[in-house]
Short mmCIF file of C-alpha atoms in Angstrom, two decimals:
data_model
loop_
_atom_site.label_atom_id
_atom_site.label_comp_id
_atom_site.label_asym_id
_atom_site.label_seq_id
_atom_site.Cartn_x
_atom_site.Cartn_y
_atom_site.Cartn_z
CA MET A 1 0.01 -0.04 0.05
CA TYR A 2 1.40 3.74 -0.67
CA GLY A 3 0.37 6.66 -0.38
CA ILE A 4 -2.22 8.38 2.75
CA ASP A 5 -5.19 7.52 1.00
CA ALA A 6 -4.25 3.95 0.52
CA ALA A 7 -4.11 4.15 4.35
CA ALA A 8 -7.15 6.04 5.30
CA LYS A 9 -8.85 3.61 3.19
CA GLN A 10 -7.80 0.19 4.05
CA TYR A 11 -7.48 0.99 7.99
CA PHE A 12 -10.67 3.73 8.40
CA HIS A 13 -12.66 3.20 5.32
CA THR A 14 -12.54 6.64 4.79
CA SER A 15 -10.43 9.52 2.48
CA ALA A 16 -7.58 10.99 3.50
CA LYS A 17 -9.79 14.23 3.91
CA LYS A 18 -11.75 12.98 6.40
CA LEU A 19 -10.01 11.43 9.01
CA THR A 20 -9.87 13.03 12.17
CA ASN A 21 -6.85 14.23 14.37
CA TYR A 22 -6.95 10.97 16.19
CA GLN A 23 -6.68 8.80 12.81
CA ALA A 24 -4.14 10.71 10.98
CA SER A 25 -1.90 10.62 14.47
CA LEU A 26 -2.12 6.72 14.69
CA LEU A 27 -1.63 6.65 10.32
CA ALA A 28 1.17 8.19 11.33
CA ALA A 29 2.93 6.56 14.14
CA LEU A 30 2.51 3.35 11.90
CA LEU A 31 4.99 4.89 9.43
CA PRO A 32 8.59 3.41 10.94
CA ASN A 33 7.42 0.55 10.23
CA PRO A 34 3.37 -0.67 9.21
CA ARG A 35 3.80 -3.90 8.70
CA TYR A 36 4.70 -4.70 11.89
CA TYR A 37 2.87 -2.62 13.38
CA GLN A 38 -0.96 -2.89 11.52
CA ASN A 39 -0.68 -5.98 14.14
CA HIS A 40 0.44 -4.49 17.01
CA LEU A 41 -2.43 -1.43 17.51
CA ARG A 42 -2.11 -1.71 20.73
CA SER A 43 1.29 -1.93 21.51
CA TYR A 44 2.34 0.63 24.23
CA VAL A 45 5.46 2.28 21.36
CA LEU A 46 2.52 2.86 18.79
CA GLN A 47 0.26 4.72 21.58
CA ARG A 48 3.13 6.39 22.84
CA ARG A 49 3.88 7.69 19.30
CA ARG A 50 0.43 8.33 18.77
CA ASN A 51 -0.20 10.54 21.59
CA ALA A 52 3.26 12.62 20.92
CA ILE A 53 1.89 13.40 16.73
CA LEU A 54 -1.84 14.09 19.08
CA TYR A 55 -0.15 16.52 20.76
CA GLY A 56 1.50 17.60 17.95
CA ILE A 57 -1.50 17.95 16.32
CA THR A 58 -3.63 19.67 18.90
CA ARG A 59 -0.14 22.69 19.66
CA MET A 60 0.11 23.56 16.09
CA LYS A 61 -3.44 23.80 15.54
CA ASN A 62 -3.93 26.52 18.72
CA ASP A 63 -0.59 28.74 16.69
CA LYS A 64 -1.57 31.62 15.70
CA GLU A 65 1.66 31.82 13.30
CA THR A 66 1.03 28.38 12.30
CA ARG A 67 -2.34 29.10 11.69
CA LEU A 68 -1.25 32.18 9.44
CA PHE A 69 0.94 29.18 7.24
CA VAL A 70 -1.58 27.05 6.49
CA ASN A 71 -3.79 29.91 5.33
CA THR A 72 -0.90 30.97 3.01
CA LEU A 73 -1.26 27.54 1.67
CA LYS A 74 -4.76 27.53 0.49
#
């Protein structure tokens, strides 16, 4: 499988645009070794990676400079 849209469809039966922050952070956490982690979705290490990514997403959404940058990309 290649690409975020393919991963979103396989794991969550949705498109990449419709992913929640939680779902997106889980997919990002899988990246170092998706074949291993797809069979270990409840792994402590994977959960910690997902939580760290989710925390980063939340902080970025609340950061004024990040919002300004994202708005320039639209």
